[in-house]
N, CA and C atoms as an extended XYZ file, in Angstrom:
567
Properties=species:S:1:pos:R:3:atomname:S:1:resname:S:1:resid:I:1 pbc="F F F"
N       148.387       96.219      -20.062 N   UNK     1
C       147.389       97.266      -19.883 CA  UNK     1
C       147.706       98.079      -18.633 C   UNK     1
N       147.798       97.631      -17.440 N   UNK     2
C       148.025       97.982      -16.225 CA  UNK     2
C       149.535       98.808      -16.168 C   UNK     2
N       151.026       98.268      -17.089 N   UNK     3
C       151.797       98.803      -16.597 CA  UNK     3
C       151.758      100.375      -17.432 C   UNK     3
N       150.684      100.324      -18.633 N   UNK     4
C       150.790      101.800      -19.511 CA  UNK     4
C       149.470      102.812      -18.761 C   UNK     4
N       149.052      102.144      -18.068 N   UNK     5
C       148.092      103.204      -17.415 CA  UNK     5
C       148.701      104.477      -16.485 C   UNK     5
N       147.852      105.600      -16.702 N   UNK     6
C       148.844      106.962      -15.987 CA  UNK     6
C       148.434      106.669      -14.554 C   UNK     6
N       147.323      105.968      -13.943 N   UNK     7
C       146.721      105.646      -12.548 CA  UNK     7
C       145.651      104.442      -12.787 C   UNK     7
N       145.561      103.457      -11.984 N   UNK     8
C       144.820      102.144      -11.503 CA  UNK     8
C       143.814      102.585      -10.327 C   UNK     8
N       142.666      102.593      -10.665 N   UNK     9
C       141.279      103.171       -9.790 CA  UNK     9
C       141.101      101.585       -9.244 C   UNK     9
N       140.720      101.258       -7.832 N   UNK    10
C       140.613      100.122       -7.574 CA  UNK    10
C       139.379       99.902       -6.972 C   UNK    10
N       137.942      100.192       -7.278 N   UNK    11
C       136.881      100.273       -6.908 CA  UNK    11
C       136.364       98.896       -5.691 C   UNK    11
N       136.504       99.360       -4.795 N   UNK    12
C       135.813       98.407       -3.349 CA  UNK    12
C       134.538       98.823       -2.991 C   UNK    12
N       133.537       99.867       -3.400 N   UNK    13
C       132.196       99.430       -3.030 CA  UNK    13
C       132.123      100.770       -1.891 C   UNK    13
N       131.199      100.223       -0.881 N   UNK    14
C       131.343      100.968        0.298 CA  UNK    14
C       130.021      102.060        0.089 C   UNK    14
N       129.646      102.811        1.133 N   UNK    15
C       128.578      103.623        0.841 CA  UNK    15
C       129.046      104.818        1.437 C   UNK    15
N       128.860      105.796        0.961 N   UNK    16
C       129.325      107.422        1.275 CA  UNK    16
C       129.843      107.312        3.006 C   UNK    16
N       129.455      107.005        3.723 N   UNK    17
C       129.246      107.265        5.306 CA  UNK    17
C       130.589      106.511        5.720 C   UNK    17
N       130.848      105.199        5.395 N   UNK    18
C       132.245      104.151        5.662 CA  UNK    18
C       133.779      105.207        4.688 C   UNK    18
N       133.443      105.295        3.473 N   UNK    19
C       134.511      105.880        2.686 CA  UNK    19
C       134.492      107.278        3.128 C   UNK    19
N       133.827      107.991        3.784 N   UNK    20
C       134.853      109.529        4.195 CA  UNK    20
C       135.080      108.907        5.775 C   UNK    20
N       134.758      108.271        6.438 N   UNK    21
C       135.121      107.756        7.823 CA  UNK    21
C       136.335      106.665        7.749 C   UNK    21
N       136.714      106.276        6.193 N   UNK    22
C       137.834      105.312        6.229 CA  UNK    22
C       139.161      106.299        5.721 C   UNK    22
N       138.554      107.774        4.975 N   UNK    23
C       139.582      108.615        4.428 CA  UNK    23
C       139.916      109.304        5.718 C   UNK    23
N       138.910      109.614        6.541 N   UNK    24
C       139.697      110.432        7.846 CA  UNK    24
C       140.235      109.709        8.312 C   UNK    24
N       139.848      108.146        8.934 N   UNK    25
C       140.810      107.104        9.490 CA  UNK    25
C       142.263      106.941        8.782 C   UNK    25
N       142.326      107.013        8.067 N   UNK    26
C       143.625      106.258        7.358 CA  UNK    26
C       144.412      107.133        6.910 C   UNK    26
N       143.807      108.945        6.987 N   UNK    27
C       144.432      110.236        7.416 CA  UNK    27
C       145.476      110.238        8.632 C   UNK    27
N       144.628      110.266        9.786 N   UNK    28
C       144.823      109.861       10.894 CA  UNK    28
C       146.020      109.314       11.691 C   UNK    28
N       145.698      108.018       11.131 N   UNK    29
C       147.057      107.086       11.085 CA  UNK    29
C       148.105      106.857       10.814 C   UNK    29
N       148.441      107.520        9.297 N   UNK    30
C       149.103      107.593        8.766 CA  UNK    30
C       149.974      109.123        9.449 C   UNK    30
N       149.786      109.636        9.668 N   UNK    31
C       149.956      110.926       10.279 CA  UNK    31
C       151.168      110.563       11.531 C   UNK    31
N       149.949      109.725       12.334 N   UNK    32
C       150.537      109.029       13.665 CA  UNK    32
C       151.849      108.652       13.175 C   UNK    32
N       151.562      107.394       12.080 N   UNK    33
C       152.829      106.522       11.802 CA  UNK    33
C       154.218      107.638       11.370 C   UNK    33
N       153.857      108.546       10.669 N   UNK    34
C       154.861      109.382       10.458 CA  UNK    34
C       155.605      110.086       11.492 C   UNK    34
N       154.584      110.394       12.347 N   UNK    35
C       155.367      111.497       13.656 CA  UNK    35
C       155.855      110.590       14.549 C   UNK    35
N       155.272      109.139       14.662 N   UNK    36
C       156.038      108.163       15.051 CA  UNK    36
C       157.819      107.897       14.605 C   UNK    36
N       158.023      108.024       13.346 N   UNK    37
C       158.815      107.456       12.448 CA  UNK    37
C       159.906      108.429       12.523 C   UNK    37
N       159.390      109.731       12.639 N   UNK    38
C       160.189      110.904       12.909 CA  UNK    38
C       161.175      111.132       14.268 C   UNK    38
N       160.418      110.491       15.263 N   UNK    39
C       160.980      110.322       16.801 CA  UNK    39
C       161.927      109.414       16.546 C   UNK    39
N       161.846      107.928       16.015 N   UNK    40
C       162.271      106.618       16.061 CA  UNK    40
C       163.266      106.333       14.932 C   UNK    40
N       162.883      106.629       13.542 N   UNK    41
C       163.529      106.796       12.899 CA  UNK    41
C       163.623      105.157       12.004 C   UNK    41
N       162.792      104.302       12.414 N   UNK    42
C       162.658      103.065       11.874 CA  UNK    42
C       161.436      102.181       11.555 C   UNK    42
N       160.942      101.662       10.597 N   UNK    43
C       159.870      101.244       10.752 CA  UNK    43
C       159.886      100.169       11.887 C   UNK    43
N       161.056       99.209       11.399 N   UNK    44
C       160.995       98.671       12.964 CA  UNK    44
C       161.589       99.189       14.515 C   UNK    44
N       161.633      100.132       14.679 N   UNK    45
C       161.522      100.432       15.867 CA  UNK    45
C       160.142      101.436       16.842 C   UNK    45
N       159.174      101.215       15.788 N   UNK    46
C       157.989      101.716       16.145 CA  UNK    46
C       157.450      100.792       17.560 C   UNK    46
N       156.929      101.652       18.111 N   UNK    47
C       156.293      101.284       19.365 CA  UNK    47
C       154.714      100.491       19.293 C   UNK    47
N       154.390       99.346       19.487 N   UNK    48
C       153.143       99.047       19.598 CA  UNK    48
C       152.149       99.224       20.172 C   UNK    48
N       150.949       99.826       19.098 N   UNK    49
C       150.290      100.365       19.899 CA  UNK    49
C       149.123       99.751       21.312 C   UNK    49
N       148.514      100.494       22.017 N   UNK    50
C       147.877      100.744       23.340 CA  UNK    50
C       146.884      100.011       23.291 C   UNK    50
N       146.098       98.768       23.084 N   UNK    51
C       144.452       98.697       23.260 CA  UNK    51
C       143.866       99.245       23.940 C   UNK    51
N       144.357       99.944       25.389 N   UNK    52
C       143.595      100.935       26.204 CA  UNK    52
C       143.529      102.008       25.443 C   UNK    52
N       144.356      102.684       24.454 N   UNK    53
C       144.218      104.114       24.104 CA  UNK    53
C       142.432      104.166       23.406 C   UNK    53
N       142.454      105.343       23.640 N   UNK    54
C       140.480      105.692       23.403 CA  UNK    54
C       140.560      105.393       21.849 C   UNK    54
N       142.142      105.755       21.302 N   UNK    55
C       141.671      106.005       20.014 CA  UNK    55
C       141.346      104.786       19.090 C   UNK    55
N       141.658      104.080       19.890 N   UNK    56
C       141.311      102.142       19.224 CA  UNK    56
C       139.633      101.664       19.365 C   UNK    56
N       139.259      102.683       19.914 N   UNK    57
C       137.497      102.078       20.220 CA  UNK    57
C       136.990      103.133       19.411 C   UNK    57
N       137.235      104.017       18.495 N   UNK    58
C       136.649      104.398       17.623 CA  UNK    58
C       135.860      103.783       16.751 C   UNK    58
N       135.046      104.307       16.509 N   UNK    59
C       133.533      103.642       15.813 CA  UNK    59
C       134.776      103.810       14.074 C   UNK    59
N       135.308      104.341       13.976 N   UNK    60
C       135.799      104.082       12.285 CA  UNK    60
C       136.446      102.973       12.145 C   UNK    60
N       136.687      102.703       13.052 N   UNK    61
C       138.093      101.405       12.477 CA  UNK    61
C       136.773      100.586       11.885 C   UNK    61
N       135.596      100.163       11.703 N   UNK    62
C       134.597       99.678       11.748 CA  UNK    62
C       134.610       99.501        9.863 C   UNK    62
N       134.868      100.761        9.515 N   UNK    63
C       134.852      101.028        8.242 CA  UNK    63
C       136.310      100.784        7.499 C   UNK    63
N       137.734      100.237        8.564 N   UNK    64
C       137.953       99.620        7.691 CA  UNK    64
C       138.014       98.171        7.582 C   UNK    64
N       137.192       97.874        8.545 N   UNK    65
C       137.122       96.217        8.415 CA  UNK    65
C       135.796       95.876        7.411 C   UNK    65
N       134.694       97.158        6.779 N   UNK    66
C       134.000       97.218        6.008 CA  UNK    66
C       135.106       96.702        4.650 C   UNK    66
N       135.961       97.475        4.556 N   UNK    67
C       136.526       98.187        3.271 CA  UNK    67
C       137.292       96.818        3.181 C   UNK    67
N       138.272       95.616        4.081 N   UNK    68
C       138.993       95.086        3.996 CA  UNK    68
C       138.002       93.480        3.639 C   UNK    68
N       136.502       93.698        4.068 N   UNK    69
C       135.832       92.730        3.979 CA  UNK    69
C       135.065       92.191        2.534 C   UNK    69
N       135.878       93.268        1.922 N   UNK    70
C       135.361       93.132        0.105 CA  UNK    70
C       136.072       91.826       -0.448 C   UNK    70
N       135.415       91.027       -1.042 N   UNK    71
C       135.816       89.869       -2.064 CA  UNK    71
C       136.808       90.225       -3.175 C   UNK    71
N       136.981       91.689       -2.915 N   UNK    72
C       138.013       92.318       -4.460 CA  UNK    72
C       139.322       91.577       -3.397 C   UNK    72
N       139.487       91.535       -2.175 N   UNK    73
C       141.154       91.083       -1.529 CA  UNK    73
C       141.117       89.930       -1.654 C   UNK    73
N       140.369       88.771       -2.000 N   UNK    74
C       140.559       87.780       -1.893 CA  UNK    74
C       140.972       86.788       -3.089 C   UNK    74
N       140.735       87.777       -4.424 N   UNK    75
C       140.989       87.301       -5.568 CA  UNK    75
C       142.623       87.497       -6.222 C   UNK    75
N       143.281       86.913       -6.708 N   UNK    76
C       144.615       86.311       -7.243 CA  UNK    76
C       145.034       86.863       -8.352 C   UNK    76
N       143.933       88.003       -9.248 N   UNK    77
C       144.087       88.700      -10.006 CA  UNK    77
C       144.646       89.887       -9.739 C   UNK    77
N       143.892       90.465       -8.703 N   UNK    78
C       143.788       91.775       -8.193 CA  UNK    78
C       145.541       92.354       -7.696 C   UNK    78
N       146.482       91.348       -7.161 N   UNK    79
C       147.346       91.425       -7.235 CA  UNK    79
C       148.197       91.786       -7.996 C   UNK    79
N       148.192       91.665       -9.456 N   UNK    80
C       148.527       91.734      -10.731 CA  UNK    80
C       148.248       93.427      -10.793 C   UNK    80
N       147.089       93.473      -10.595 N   UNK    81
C       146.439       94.938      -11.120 CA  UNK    81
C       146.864       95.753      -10.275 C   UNK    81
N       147.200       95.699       -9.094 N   UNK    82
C       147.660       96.589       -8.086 CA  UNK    82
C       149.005       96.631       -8.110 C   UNK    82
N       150.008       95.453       -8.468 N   UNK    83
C       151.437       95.169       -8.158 CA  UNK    83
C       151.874       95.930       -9.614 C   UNK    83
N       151.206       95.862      -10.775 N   UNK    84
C       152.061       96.534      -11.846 CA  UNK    84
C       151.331       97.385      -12.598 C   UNK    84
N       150.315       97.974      -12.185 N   UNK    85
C       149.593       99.239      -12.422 CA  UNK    85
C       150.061      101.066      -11.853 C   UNK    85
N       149.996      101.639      -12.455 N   UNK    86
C       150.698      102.506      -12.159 CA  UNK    86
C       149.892      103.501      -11.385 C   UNK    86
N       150.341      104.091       -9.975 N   UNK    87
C       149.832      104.967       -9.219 CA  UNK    87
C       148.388      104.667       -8.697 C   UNK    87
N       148.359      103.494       -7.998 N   UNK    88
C       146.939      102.433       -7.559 CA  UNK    88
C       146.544      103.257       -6.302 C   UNK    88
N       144.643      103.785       -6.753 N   UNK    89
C       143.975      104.274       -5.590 CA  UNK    89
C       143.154      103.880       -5.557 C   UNK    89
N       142.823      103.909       -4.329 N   UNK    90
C       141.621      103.337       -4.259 CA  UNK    90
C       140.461      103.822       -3.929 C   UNK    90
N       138.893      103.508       -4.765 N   UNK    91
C       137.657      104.289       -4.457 CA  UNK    91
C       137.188      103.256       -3.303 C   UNK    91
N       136.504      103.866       -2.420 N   UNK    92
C       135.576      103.665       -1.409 CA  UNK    92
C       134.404      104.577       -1.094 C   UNK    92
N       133.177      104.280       -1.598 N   UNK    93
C       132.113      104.989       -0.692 CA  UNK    93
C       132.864      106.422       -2.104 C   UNK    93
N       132.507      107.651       -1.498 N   UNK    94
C       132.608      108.855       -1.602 CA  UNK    94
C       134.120      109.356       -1.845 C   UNK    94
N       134.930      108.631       -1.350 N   UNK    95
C       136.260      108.554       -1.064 CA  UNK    95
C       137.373      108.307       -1.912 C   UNK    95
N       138.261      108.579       -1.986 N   UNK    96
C       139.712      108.054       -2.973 CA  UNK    96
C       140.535      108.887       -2.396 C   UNK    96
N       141.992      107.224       -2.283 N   UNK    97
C       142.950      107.332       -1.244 CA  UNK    97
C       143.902      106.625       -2.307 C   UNK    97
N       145.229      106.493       -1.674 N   UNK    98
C       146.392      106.012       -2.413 CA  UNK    98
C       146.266      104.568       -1.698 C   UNK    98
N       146.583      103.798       -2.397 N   UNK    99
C       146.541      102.185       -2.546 CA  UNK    99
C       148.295      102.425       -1.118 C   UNK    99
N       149.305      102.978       -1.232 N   UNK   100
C       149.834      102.685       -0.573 CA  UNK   100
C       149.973      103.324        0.934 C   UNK   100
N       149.298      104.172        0.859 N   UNK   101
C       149.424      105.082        2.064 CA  UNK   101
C       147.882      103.219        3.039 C   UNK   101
N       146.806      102.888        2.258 N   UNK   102
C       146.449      101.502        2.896 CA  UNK   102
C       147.485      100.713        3.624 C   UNK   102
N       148.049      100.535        2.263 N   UNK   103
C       149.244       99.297        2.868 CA  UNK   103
C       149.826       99.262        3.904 C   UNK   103
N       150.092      100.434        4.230 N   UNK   104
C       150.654      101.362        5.327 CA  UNK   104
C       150.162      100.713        6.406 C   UNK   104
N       149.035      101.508        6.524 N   UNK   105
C       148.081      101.589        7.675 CA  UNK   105
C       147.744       99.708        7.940 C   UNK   105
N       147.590       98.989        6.947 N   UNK   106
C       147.580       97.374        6.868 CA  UNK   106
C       148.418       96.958        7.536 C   UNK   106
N       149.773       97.180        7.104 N   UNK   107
C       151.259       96.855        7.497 CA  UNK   107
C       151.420       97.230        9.117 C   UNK   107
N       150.958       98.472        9.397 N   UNK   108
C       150.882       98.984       10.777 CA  UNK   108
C       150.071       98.200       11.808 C   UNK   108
N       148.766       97.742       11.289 N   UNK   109
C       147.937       96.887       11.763 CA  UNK   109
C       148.645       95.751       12.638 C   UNK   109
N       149.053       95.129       10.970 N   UNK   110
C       149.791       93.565       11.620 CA  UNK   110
C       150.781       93.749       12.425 C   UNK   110
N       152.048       94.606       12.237 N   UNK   111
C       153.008       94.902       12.988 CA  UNK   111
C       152.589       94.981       14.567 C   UNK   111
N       152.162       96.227       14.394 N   UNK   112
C       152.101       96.579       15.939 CA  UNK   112
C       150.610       96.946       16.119 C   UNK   112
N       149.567       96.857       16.119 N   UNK   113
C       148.355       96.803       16.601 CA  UNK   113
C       147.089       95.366       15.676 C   UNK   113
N       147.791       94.317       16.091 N   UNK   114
C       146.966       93.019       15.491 CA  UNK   114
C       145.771       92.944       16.932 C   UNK   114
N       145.569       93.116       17.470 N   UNK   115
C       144.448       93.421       18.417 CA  UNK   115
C       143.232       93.975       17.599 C   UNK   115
N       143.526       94.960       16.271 N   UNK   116
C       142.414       95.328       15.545 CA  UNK   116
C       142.042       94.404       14.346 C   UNK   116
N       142.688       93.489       14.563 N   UNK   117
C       141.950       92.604       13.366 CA  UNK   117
C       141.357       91.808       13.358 C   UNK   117
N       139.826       91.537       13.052 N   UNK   118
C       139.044       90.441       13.576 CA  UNK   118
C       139.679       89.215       13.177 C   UNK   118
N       138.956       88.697       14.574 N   UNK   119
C       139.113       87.166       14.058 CA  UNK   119
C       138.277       86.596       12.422 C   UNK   119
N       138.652       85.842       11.909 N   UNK   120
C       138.525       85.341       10.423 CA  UNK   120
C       137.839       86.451       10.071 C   UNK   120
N       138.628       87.473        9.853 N   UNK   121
C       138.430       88.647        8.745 CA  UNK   121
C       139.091       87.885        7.270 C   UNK   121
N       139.154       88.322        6.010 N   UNK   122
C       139.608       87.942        5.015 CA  UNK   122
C       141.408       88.551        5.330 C   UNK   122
N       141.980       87.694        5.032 N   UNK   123
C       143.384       87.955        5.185 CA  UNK   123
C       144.315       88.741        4.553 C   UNK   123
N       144.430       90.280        4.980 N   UNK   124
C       144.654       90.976        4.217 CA  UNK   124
C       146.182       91.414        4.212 C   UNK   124
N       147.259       90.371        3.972 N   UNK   125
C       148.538       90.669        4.544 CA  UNK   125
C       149.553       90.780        3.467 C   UNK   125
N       150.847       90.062        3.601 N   UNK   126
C       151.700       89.856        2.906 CA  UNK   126
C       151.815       90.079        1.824 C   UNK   126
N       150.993       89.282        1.066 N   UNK   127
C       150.528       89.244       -0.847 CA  UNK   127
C       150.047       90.260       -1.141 C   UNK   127
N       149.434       91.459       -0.201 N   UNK   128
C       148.685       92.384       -0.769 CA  UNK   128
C       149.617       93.708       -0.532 C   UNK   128
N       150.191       94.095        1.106 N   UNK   129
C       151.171       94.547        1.633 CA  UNK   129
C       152.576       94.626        0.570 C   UNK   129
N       153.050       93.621        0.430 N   UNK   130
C       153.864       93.255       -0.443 CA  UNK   130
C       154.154       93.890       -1.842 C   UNK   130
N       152.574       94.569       -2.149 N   UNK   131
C       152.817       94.830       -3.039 CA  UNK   131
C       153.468       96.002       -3.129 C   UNK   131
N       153.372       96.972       -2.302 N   UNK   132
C       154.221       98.020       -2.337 CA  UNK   132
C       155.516       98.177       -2.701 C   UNK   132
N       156.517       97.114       -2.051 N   UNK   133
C       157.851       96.983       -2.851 CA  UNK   133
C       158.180       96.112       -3.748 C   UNK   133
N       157.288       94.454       -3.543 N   UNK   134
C       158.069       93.708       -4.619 CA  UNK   134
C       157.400       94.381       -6.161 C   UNK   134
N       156.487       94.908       -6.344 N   UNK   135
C       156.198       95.281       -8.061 CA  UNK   135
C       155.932       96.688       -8.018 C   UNK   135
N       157.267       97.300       -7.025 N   UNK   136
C       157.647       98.556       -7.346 CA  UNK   136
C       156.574       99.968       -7.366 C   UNK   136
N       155.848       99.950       -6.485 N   UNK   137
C       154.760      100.419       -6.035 CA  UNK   137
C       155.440      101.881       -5.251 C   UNK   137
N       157.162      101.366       -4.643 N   UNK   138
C       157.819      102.396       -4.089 CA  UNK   138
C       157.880      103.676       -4.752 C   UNK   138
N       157.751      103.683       -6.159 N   UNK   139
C       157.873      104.601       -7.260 CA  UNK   139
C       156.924      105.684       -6.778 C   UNK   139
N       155.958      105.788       -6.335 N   UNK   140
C       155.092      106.511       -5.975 CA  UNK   140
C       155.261      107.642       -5.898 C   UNK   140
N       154.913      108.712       -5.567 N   UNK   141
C       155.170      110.398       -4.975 CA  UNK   141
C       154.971      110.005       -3.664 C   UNK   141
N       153.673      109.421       -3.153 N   UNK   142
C       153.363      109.479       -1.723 CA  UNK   142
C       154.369      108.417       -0.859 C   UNK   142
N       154.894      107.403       -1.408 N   UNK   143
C       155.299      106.734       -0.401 CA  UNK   143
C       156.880      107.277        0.498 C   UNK   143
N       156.740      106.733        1.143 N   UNK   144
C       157.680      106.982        1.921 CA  UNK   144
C       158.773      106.220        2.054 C   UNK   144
N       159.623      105.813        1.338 N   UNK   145
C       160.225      104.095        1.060 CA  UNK   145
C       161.394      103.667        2.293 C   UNK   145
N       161.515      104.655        3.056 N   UNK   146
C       162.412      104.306        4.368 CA  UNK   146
C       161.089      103.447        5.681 C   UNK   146
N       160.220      103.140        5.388 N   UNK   147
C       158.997      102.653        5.851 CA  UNK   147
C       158.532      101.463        6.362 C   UNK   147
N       159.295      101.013        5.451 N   UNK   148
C       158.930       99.428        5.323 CA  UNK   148
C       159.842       98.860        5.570 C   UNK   148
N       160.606       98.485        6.622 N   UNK   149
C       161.799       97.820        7.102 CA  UNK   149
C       161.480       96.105        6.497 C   UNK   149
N       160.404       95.636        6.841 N   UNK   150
C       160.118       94.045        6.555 CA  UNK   150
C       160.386       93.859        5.282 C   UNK   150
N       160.308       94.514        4.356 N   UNK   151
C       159.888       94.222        2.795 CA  UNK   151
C       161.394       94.002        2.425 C   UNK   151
N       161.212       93.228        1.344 N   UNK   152
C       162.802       93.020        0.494 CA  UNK   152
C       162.255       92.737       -1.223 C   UNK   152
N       163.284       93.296       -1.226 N   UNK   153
C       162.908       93.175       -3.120 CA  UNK   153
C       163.450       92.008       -3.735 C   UNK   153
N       163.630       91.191       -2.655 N   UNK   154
C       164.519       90.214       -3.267 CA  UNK   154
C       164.045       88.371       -3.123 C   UNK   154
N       162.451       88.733       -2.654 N   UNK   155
C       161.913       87.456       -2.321 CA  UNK   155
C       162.224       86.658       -3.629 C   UNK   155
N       161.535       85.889       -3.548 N   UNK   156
C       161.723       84.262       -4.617 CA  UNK   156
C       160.561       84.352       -5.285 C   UNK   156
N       160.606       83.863       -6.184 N   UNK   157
C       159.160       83.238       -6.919 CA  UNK   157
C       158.175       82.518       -6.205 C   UNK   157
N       158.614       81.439       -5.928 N   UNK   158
C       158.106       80.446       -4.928 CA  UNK   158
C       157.327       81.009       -4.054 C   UNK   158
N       158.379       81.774       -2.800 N   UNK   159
C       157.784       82.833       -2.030 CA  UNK   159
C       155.909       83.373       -2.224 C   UNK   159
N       156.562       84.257       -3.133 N   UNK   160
C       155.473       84.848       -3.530 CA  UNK   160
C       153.706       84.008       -3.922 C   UNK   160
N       154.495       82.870       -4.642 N   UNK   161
C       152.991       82.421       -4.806 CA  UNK   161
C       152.689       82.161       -3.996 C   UNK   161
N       153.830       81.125       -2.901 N   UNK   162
C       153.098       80.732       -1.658 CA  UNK   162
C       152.530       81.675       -0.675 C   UNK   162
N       152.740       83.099       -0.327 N   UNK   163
C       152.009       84.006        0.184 CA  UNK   163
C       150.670       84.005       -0.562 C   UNK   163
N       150.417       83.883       -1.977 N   UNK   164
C       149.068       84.007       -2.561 CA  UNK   164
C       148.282       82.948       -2.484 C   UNK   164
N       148.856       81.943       -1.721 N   UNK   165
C       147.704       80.672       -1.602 CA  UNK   165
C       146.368       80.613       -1.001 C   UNK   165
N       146.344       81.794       -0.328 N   UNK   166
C       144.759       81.819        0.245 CA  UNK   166
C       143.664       82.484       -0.791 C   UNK   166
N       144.711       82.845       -1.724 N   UNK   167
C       143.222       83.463       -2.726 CA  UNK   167
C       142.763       82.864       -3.388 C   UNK   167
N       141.299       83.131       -4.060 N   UNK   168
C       140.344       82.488       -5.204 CA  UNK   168
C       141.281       82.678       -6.380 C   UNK   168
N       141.105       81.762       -7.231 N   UNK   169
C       141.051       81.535       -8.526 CA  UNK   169
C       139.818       80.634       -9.410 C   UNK   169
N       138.879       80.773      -10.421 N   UNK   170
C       138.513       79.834      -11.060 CA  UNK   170
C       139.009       79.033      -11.552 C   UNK   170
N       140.358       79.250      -12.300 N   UNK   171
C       141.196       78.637      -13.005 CA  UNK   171
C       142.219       78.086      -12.228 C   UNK   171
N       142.302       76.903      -11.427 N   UNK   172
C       143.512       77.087      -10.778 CA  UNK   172
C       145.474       77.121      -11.552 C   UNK   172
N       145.420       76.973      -12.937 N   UNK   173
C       146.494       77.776      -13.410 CA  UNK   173
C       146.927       79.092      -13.075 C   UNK   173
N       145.420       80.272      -12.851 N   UNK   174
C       145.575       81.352      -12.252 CA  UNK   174
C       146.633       81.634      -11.475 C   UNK   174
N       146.999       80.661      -10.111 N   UNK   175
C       147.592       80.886       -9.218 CA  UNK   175
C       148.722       81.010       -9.942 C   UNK   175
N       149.112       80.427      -11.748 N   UNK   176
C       150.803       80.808      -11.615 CA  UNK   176
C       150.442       81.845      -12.339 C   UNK   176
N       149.707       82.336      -13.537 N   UNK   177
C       149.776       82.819      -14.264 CA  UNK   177
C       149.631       84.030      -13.878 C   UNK   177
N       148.785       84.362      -12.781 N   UNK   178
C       148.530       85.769      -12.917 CA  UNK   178
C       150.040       86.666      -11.730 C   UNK   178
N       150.597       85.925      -11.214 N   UNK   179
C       151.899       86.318      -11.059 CA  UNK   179
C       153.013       86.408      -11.980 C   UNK   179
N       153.227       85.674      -13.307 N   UNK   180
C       154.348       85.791      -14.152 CA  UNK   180
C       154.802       87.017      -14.726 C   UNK   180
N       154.059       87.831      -14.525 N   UNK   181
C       154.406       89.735      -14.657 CA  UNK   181
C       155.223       90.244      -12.990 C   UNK   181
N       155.427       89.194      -12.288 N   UNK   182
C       155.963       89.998      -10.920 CA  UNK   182
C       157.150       89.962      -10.943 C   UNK   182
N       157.810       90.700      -10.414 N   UNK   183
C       159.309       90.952      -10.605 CA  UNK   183
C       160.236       90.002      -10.203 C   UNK   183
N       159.917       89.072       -9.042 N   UNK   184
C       160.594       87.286       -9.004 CA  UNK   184
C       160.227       86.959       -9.814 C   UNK   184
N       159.737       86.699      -10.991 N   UNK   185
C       159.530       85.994      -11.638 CA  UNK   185
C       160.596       85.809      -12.970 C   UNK   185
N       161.288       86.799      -12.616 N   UNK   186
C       162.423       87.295      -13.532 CA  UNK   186
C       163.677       86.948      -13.217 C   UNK   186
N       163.815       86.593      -11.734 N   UNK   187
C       164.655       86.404      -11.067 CA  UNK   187
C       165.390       85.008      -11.413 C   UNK   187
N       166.677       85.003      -11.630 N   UNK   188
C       167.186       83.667      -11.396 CA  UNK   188
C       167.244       82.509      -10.087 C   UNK   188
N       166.963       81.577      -10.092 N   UNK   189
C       166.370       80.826       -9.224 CA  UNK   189
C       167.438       79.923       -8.773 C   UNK   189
């Protein structure tokens, strides 16, 4: 279903006021990360950012620890739907953004400004991040695929589930099944 769809709407909730304050945020940033990327020329050679800078005590980042605090990241499905769905955005509040231009701004987080991530926030990393290159998410118009220095297309099976071990499943078969559409999974082992 997901890989014949022309776009994957990924509905997180949110109320008008968080989703245009998470679309200017993640505007914003993304912006930064680029004119960053332009100087440097590497994702890893980006500079980490400032906790003194003013722009880290902004009342928005607020909205996206709203947006990241949804039970939709914590589920083992959702992976599936985002990793092989085609052209994944996401609604928030009032708002709709590209699923990877997030990742981005996620990826940027952990990298070089983990100072903004609460303590036991829901863990929004690897397995979700990830998805951008391992189930080919690079395809995009918006992404930028010189970006992501960490990512490899070449993880393991194994790998992968074991990054998904913190999520819910009812079923705990879930945990294999709803990965066997991922692109390790194809992989010779």
């Amino acid at each position: 279903i997901y890989r014949l769809a022309d776009k994957t709407l990924i509905w997180l909730g949110g109320d008008e006021h968080s989703g245009s304050e998470m679309a200017a945020l993640l505007h914003e940033v993304n912006e930064r990360i680029s004119s960053q990327l332009s100087n440097c020329g590497s994702w890893n050679d980006l500079q980490p950012a400032n906790a003194d800078d003013q722009f880290f005590q902004d009342k928005r980042w607020a909205s996206l620890d709203k947006l990241f605090a949804s039970p939709w990241f914590t589920r083992v499905w959702v992976i599936q739907e985002v990793g092989i769905g085609s052209n994944p955005w996401v609604l928030f509040g009032n708002s709709e953004f590209d699923w990877t231009s997030l990742m981005r701004l996620q990826q940027w987080r952990i990298d070089y400004a983990s100072f903004l991530i609460p303590p036991n926030s829901i863990p929004v990393h690897g397995v979700h991040t990830g998805t951008v290159y391992d189930w080919g998410v690079e395809n995009s118009p918006l992404q930028m695929k010189q970006d992501f220095g960490a990512f490899s297309k070449k993880g393991s099976f194994i790998k992968t589930l074991n990054n998904a071990k913190g999520l819910n499943a009812t079923d705990p078969r879930d945990f294999v099944y709803s990965f066997l559409g991922h692109p390790s999974a194809f992989l010779p082992t």
